[in-house]
Coordinates of C-alpha atoms in Angstrom, one line a residue:
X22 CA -23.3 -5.6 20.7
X23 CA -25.0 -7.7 18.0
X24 CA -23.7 -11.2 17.6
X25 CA -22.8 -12.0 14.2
X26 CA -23.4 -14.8 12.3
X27 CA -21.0 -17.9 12.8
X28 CA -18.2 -17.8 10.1
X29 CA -18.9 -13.9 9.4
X30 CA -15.8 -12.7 8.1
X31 CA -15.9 -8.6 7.7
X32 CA -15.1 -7.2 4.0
X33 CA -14.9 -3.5 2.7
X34 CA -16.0 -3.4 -1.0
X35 CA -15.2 0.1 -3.5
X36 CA -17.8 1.7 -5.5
X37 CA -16.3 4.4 -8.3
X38 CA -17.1 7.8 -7.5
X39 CA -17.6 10.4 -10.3
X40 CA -13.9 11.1 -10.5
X41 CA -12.7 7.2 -11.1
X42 CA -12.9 5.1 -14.0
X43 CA -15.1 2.3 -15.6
X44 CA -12.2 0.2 -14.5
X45 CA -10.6 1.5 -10.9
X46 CA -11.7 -2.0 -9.2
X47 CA -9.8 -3.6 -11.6
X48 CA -6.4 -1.9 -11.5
X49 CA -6.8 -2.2 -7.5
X50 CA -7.4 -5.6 -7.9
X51 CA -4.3 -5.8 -10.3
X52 CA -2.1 -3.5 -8.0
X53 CA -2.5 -6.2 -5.1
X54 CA -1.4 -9.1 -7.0
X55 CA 1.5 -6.9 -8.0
X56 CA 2.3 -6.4 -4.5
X57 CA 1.7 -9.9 -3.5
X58 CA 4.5 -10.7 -5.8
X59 CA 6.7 -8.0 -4.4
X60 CA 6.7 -9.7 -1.1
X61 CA 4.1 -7.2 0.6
X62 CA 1.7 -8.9 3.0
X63 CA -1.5 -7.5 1.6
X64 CA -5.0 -8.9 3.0
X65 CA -7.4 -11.3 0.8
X66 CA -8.8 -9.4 -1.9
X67 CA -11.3 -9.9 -4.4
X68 CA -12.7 -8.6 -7.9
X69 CA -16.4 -9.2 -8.0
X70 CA -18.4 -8.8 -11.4
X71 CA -20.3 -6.0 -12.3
X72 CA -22.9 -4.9 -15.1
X73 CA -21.0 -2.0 -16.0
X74 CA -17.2 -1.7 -15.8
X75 CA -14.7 -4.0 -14.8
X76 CA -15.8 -5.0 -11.4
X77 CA -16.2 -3.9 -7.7
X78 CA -12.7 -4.5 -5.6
X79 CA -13.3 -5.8 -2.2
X80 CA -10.8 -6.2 0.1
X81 CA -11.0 -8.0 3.5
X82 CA -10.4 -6.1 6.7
X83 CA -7.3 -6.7 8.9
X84 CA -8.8 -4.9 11.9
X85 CA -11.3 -7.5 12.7
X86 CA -11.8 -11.3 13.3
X87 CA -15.5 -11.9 13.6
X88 CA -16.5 -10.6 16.8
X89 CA -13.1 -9.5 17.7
X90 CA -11.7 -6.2 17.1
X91 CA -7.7 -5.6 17.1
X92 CA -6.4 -2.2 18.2
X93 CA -5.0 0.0 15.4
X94 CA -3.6 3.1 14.8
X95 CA -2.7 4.9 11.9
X96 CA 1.0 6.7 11.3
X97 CA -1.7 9.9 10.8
X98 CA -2.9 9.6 14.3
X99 CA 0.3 8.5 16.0
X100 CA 2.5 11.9 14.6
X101 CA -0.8 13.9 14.6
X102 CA 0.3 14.4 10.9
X103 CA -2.3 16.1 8.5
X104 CA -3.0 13.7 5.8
X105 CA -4.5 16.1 3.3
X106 CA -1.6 17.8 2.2
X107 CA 2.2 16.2 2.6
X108 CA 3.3 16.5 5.7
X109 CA 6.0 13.0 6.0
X110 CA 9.1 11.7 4.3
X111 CA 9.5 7.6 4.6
X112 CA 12.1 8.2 6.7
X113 CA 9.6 9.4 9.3
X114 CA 7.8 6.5 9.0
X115 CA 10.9 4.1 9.4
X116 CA 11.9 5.8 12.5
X117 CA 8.0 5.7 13.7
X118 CA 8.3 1.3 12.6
X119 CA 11.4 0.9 14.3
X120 CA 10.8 2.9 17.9
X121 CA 6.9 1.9 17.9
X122 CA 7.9 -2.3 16.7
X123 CA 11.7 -2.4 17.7
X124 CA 11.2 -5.2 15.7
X125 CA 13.9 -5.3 12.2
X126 CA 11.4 -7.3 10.0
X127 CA 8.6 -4.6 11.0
X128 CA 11.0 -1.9 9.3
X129 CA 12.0 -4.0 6.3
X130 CA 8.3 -4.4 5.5
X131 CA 7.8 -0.8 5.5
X132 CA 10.9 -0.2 3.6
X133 CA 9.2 -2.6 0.9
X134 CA 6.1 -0.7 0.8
X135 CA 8.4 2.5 0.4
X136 CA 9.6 0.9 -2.6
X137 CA 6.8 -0.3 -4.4
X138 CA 4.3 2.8 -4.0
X139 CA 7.4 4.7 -5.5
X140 CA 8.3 2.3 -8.2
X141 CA 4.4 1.5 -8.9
X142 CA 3.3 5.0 -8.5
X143 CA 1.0 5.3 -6.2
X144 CA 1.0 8.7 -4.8
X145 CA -1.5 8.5 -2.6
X146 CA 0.6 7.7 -0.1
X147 CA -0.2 9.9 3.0
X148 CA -0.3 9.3 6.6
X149 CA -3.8 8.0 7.0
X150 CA -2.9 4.9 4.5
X151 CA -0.3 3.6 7.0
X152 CA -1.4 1.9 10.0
X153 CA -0.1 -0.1 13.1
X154 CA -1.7 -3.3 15.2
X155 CA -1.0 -3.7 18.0
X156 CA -1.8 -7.6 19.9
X157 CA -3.0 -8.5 23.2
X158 CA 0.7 -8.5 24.8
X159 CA 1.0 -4.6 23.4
X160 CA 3.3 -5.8 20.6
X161 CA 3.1 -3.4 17.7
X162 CA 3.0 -4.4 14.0
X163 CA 2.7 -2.6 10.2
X164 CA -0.5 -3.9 9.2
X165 CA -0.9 -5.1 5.9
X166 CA -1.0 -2.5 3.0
X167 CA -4.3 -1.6 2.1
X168 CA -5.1 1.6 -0.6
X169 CA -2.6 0.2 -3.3
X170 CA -3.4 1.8 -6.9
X171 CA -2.2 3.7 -9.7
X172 CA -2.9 7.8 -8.1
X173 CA -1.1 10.7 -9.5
X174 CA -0.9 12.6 -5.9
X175 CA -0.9 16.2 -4.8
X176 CA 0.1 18.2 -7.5
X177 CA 1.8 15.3 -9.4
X178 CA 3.8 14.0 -6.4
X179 CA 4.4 11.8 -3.7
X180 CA 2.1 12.3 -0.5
X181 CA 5.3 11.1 1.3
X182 CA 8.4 12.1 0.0
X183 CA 11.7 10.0 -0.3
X184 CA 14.5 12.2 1.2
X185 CA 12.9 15.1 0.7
X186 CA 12.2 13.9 -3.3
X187 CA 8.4 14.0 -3.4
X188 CA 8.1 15.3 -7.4
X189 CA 10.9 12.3 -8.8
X190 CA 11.9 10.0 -6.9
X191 CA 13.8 7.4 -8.1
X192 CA 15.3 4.2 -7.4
X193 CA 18.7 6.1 -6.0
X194 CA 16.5 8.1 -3.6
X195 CA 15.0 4.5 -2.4
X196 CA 18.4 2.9 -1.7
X197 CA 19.4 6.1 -0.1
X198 CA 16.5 5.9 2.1
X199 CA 17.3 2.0 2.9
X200 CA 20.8 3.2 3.7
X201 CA 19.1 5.1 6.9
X202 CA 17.3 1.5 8.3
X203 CA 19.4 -1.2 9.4
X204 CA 18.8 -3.6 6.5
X205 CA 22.1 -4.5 4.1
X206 CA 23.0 -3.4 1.1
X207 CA 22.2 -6.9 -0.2
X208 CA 18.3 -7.1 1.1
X209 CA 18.1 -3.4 -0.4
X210 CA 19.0 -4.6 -3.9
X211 CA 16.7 -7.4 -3.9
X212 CA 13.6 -5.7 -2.5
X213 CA 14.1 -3.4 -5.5
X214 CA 14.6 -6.2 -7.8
X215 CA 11.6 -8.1 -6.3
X216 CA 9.3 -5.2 -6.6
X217 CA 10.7 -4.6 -10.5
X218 CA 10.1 -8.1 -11.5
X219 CA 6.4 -7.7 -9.8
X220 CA 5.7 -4.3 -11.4
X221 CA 7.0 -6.3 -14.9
X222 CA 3.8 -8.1 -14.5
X223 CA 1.3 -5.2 -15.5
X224 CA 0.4 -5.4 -18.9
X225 CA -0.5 -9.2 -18.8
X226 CA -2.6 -9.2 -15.7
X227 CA -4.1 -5.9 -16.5
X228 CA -5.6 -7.1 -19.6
X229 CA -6.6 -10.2 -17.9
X230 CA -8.7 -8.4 -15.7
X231 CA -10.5 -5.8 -18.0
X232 CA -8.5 -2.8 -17.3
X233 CA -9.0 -0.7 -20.5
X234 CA -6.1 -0.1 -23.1
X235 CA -5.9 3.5 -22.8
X236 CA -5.1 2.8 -19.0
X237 CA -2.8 -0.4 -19.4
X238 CA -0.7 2.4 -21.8
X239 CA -0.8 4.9 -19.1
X240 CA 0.0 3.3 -16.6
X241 CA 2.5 0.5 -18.1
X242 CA 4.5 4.3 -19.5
X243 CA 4.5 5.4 -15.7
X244 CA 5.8 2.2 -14.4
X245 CA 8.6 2.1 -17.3
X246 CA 9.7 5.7 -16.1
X247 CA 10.0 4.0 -12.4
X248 CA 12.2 0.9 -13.7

C-alpha cells in the first residue's frame, strides 16, 4: 500500500449535485453543530469557502487514522436491510446496539440520534447512515453520526420509523420508544430537552453561515412542528 504522508489525516468533502441547493454545505455544517450541542459525538467538521454558494462541508472520516484502518459495519449490512426504501423502526436498531455493544451508553447514544433526526427532521435516516466500530479486542461501538441534514425522506417520511410512526412522529412516539431501552424516565426527558434547546439554535447559526432565508423559514417551520 502507498505510505502516506506524516500527519495525513483522511477527510470526505460534499459537492451539490443538481438536486441540492446553493447552500446544502452550509445547513450540513449547521446541522452538526446542532448535534454537537445535543450531546451527539459527531466527527470534526468543516465549512470551506466557495465562489458560488455557501461553501463545501467536509467532514473528517471516523474509519481511519492515517495508515490505519478500523473495522466497520453498517446496521445495512449487519440486518442485510435494504436501504433504499424503509425497511427498520429505531427499535431494531436499539436491539441491534444493545446485543452487538452490550454496552448501556452504546444504546443511549443511539437513542439520542433517534431523537434528534426526529426532532431535526432528517429523514434520511436509513440503514446505510448507521454504522458500528468495532476495536482491536472485538469491542463494538455506534460510530459517530455522519449524514446529518435537513431531508424530507421517502414520500415525506421517516427512512426509519419510531414505533411503527414513520409519516409523524412525535415526541410521545420518542419517549415511547426510550421506554423499550433501559435508560430512565429521567435521562429520556433530558435527551429530549437537550436536543430541543440544540435545535432552538437554528435561525442564529444558520444565518451565520449563509444558509439562504427561504431555507432558514423552511426549515426553522419544520423544526417548530417537531418541538
Amino acid at each position: 500500500m502507498r505510505s502516506l504522508p506524516e500527519g495525513y489525516e483522511p477527510w470526505l468533502v460534499k459537492f451539490a449535485n443538481s438536486h441540492d441547493g446553493a447552500d446544502a454545505g452550509a445547513i450540513e455544517y449547521v446541522y452538526a453543530q446542532m448535534a454537537k450541542e445535543a450531546g451527539i459525538q459527531v466527527p470534526d467538521v468543516h465549512l470551506f469557502p466557495a465562489r458560488h454558494g455557501a461553501g463545501y462541508f467536509a467532514i473528517k472520516r471516523f474509519d481511519r487514522d492515517g495508515q490505519k484502518r478500523f473495522h466497520m459495519h453498517t446496521a445495512c449490512g449487519l440486518l442485510h436491510s435494504d436501504f433504499r426504501t424503509p425497511s427498520l423502526d429505531y427499535e431494531d436498531l436499539l436491539a441491534l446496539t444493545s446485543i452487538l455493544t452490550r454496552d448501556v451508553r452504546e444504546v443511549e447514544k443511539m437513542f439520542r440520534l433517534a431523537v434528534f433526526n426526529v426532532m431535526a427532521h432528517n429523514r434520511d435516516d436509513h440503514a446505510k447512515n448507521f454504522s458500528y466500530l468495532m476495536n482491536e479486542e472485538g469491542q463494538w461501538k455506534l460510530s459517530p453520526a455522519y449524514d446529518l441534514t435537513f431531508s424530507s425522506g421517502p414520500r415525506m417520511e421517516q427512512s426509519t420509523t419510531v414505533i411503527g410512526e414513520g409519516k409523524n412522529p412525535s415526541v410521545e412516539h420518542l419517549k415511547k420508544l426510550g421506554e423499550e431501552t433501559s435508560l430512565s424516565e429521567t435521562q429520556i426527558v433530558d435527551i429530549i430537552e437537550q436536543t430541543k434547546a440544540a435545535l432552538a439554535g437554528w435561525t442564529e447559526k444558520a444565518k451565520e453561515y449563509g444558509v439562504s432565508k427561504a431555507n432558514i423559514d423552511l426549515i426553522g417551520k419544520k423544526l417548530s412542528e417537531r418541538n
